[in-house]
Short mmCIF file of C-alpha atoms in Angstrom, two decimals:
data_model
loop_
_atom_site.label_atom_id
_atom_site.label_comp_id
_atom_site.label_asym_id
_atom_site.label_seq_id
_atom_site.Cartn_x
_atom_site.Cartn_y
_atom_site.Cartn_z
CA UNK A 1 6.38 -32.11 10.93
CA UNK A 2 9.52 -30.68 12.67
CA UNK A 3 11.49 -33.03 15.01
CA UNK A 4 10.79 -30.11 17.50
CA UNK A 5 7.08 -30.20 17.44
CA UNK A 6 5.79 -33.56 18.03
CA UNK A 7 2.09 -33.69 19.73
CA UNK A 8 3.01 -36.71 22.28
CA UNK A 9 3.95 -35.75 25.58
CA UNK A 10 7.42 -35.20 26.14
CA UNK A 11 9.69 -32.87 28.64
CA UNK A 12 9.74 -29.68 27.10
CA UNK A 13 7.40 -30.33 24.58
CA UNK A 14 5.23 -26.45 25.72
CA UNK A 15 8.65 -24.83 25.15
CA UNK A 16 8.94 -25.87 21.62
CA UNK A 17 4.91 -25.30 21.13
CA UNK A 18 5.71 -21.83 22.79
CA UNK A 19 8.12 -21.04 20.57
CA UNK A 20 6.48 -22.06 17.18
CA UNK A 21 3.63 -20.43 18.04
CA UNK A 22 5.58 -16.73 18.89
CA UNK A 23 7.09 -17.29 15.46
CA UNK A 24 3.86 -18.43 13.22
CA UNK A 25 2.59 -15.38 15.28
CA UNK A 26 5.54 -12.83 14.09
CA UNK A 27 5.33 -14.25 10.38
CA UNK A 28 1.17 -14.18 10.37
CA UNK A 29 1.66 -10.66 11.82
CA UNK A 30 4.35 -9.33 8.85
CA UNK A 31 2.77 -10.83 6.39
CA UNK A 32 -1.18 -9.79 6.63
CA UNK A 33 0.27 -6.16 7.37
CA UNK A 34 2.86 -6.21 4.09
CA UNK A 35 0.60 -8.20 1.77
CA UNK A 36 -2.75 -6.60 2.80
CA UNK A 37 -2.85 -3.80 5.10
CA UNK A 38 -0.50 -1.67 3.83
CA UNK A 39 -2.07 -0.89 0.15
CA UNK A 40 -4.59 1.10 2.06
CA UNK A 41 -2.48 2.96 3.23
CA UNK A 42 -0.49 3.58 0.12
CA UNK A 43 -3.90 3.66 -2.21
CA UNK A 44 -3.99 7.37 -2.55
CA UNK A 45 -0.53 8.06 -3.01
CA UNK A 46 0.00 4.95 -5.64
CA UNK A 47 -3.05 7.02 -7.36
CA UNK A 48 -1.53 10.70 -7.09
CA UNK A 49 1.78 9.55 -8.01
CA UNK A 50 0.66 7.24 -11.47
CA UNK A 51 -2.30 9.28 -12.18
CA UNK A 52 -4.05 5.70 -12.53
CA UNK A 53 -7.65 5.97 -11.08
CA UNK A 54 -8.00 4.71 -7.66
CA UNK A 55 -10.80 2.40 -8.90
CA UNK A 56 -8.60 0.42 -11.42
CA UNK A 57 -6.00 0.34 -8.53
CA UNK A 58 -8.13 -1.44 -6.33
CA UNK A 59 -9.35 -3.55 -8.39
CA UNK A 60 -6.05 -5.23 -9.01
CA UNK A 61 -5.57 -5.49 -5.13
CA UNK A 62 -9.11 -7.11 -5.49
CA UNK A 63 -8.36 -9.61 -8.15
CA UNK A 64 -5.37 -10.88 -5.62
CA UNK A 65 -8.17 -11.62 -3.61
CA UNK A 66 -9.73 -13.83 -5.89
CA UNK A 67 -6.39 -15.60 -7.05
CA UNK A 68 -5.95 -16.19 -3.10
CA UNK A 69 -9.40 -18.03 -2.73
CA UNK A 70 -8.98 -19.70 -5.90
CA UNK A 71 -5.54 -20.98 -5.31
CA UNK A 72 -6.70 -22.08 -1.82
CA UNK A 73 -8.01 -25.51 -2.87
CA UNK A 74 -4.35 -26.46 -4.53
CA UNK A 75 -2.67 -25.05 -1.74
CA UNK A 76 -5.11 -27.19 0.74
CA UNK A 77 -3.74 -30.19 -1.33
CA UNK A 78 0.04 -29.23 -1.15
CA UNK A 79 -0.52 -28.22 2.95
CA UNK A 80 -2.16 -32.18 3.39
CA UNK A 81 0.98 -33.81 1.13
CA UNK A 82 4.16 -31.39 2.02
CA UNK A 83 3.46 -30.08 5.04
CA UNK A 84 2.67 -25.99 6.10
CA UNK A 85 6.57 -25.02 6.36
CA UNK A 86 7.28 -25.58 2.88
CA UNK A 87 3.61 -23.80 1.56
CA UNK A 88 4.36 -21.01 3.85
CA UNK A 89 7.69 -20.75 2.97
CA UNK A 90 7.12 -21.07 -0.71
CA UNK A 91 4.21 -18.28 -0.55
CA UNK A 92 6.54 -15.76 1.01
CA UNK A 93 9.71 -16.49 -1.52
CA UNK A 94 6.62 -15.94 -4.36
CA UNK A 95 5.49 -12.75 -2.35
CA UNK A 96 9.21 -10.81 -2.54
CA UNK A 97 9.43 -10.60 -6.06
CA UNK A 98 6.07 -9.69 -6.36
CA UNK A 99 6.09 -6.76 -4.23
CA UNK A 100 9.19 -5.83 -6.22
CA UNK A 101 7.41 -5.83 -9.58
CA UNK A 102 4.76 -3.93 -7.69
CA UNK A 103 6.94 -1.45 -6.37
CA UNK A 104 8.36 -1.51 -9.54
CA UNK A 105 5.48 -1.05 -11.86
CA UNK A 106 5.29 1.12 -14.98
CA UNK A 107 2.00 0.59 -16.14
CA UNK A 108 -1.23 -0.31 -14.70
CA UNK A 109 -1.29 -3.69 -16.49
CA UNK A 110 2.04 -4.71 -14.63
CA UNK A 111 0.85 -3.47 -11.38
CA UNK A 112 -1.95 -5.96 -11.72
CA UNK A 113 -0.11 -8.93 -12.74
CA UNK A 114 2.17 -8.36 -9.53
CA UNK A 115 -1.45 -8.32 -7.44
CA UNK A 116 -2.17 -11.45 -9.25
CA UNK A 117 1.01 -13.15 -8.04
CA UNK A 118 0.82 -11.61 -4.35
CA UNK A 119 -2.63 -13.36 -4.55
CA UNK A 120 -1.19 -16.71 -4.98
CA UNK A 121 1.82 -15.89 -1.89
CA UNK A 122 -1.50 -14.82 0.01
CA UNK A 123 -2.94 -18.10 -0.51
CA UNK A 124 0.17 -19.55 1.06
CA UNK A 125 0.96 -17.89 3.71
CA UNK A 126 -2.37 -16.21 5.34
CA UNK A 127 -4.43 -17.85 7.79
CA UNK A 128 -5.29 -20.94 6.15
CA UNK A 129 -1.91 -23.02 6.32
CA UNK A 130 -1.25 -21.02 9.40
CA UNK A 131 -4.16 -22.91 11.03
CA UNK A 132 -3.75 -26.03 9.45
CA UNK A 133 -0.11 -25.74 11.20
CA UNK A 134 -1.35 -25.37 14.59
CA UNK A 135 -4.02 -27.52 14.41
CA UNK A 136 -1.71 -30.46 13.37
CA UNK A 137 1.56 -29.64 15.79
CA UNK A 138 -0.90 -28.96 18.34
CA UNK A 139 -3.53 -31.33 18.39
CA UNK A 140 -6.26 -31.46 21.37
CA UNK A 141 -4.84 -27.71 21.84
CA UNK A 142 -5.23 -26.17 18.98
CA UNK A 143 -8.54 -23.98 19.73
CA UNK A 144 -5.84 -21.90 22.05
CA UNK A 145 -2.69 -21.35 19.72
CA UNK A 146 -5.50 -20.77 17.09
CA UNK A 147 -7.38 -17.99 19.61
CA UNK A 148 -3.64 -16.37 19.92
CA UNK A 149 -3.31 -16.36 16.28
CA UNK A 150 -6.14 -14.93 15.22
CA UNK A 151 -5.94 -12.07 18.22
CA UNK A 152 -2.19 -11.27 17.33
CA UNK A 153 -2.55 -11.27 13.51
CA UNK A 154 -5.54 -8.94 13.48
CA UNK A 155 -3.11 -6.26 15.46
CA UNK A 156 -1.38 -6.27 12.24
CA UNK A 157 -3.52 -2.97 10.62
CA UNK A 158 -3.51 -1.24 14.40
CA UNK A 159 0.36 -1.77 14.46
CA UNK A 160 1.87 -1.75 10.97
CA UNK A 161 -0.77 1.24 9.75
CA UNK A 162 0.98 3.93 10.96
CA UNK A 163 4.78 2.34 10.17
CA UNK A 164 3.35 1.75 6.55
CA UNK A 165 2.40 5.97 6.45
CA UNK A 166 5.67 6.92 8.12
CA UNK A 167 7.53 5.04 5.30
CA UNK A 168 5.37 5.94 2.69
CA UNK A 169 6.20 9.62 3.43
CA UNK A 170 10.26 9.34 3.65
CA UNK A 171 10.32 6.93 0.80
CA UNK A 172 7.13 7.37 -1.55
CA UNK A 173 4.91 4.04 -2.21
CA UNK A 174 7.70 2.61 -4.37
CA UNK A 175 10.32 2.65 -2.04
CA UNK A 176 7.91 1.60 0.82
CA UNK A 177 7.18 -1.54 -0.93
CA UNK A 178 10.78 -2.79 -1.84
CA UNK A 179 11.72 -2.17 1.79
CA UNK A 180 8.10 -4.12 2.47
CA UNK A 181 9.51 -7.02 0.04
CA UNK A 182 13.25 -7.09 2.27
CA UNK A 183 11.75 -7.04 5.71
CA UNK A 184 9.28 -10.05 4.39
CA UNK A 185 12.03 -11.96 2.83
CA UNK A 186 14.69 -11.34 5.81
CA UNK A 187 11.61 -11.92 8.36
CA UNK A 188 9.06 -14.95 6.86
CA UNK A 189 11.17 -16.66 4.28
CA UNK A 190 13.65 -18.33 7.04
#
């Protein structure tokens, strides 16, 4: 646990709650809208530009979704043994290169495997750890930082659709995700 956020009593101790709580916020925030809201968005141009079929698209973006639940039991491990600053960092430094090699990808095969490797930065750094953070640092107030959380994360789609669109049509999918991979790894990785 950071010196900063102990859950005894102390002067200034809902300062330095405040504050980790407006950041966990700002990551949760960047990270659902980069790792999961914006492939909506891109779907049909990813499809128009690679001529792959929208269906074989999605299901890669699917299978993440597996790899994230099924990587959530050895990520529940690592969160009760290291901590949730080191999963959640660790899940966004895996999540940079794999929206390069998305953003990157030749083939449809590729483009998968990158989905598969988002799925395991999704597992670290999506709701999970983030509650297991504020429940610990937190303690008897948890059910509050947890409320905020959950209410600022889900803006994420309302807030970041229309950015993701806007980028997608000065830049094209590609270059939409390897400016999605920089703002993640200047934004969540510290």
């Amino acid at each position: 646990m950071p010196a900063h956020v102990e859950t005894t009593a102390q002067p200034g101790i809902d300062a330095g709650l405040r504050r980790v709580l407006i950041v966990l916020c700002g990551t949760e925030i960047i990270s659902c809208w980069i790792l999961y809201y914006a492939f909506p968005v891109l779907l049909p141009t990813i499809g128009a530009r690679t001529g792959w079929s929208l269906a074989a698209i999605t299901a890669g973006f699917s299978a993440s979704q597996i790899v994230a639940g099924l990587v959530g039991v050895p990520v529940g491990k690592l969160l009760d043994r290291r901590g949730p600053r080191a999963v959640m960092t660790a899940g966004s430094i895996i999540a940079v290169p794999a929206l390069v090699m998305v953003a990157t990808a030749q083939s449809l095969a590729w483009f998968t495997a990158a989905w598969l490797l988002i799925g395991v930065a999704m597992a670290g750094v999506f709701y999970a750890p983030a509650f297991a953070a504020l429940t610990r640092w937190f303690g008897a107030r948890r059910v509050s930082a947890l409320t905020a959380l959950t209410l600022v994360a889900g803006l994420a789609s309302t807030v970041f659709a229309p950015l993701t669109a806007v980028l997608n049509t000065h830049l094209d999918w590609r270059g939409t995700y390897l400016v999605l991979a920089g703002i993640l790894a200047v934004t969540t990785v510290p």
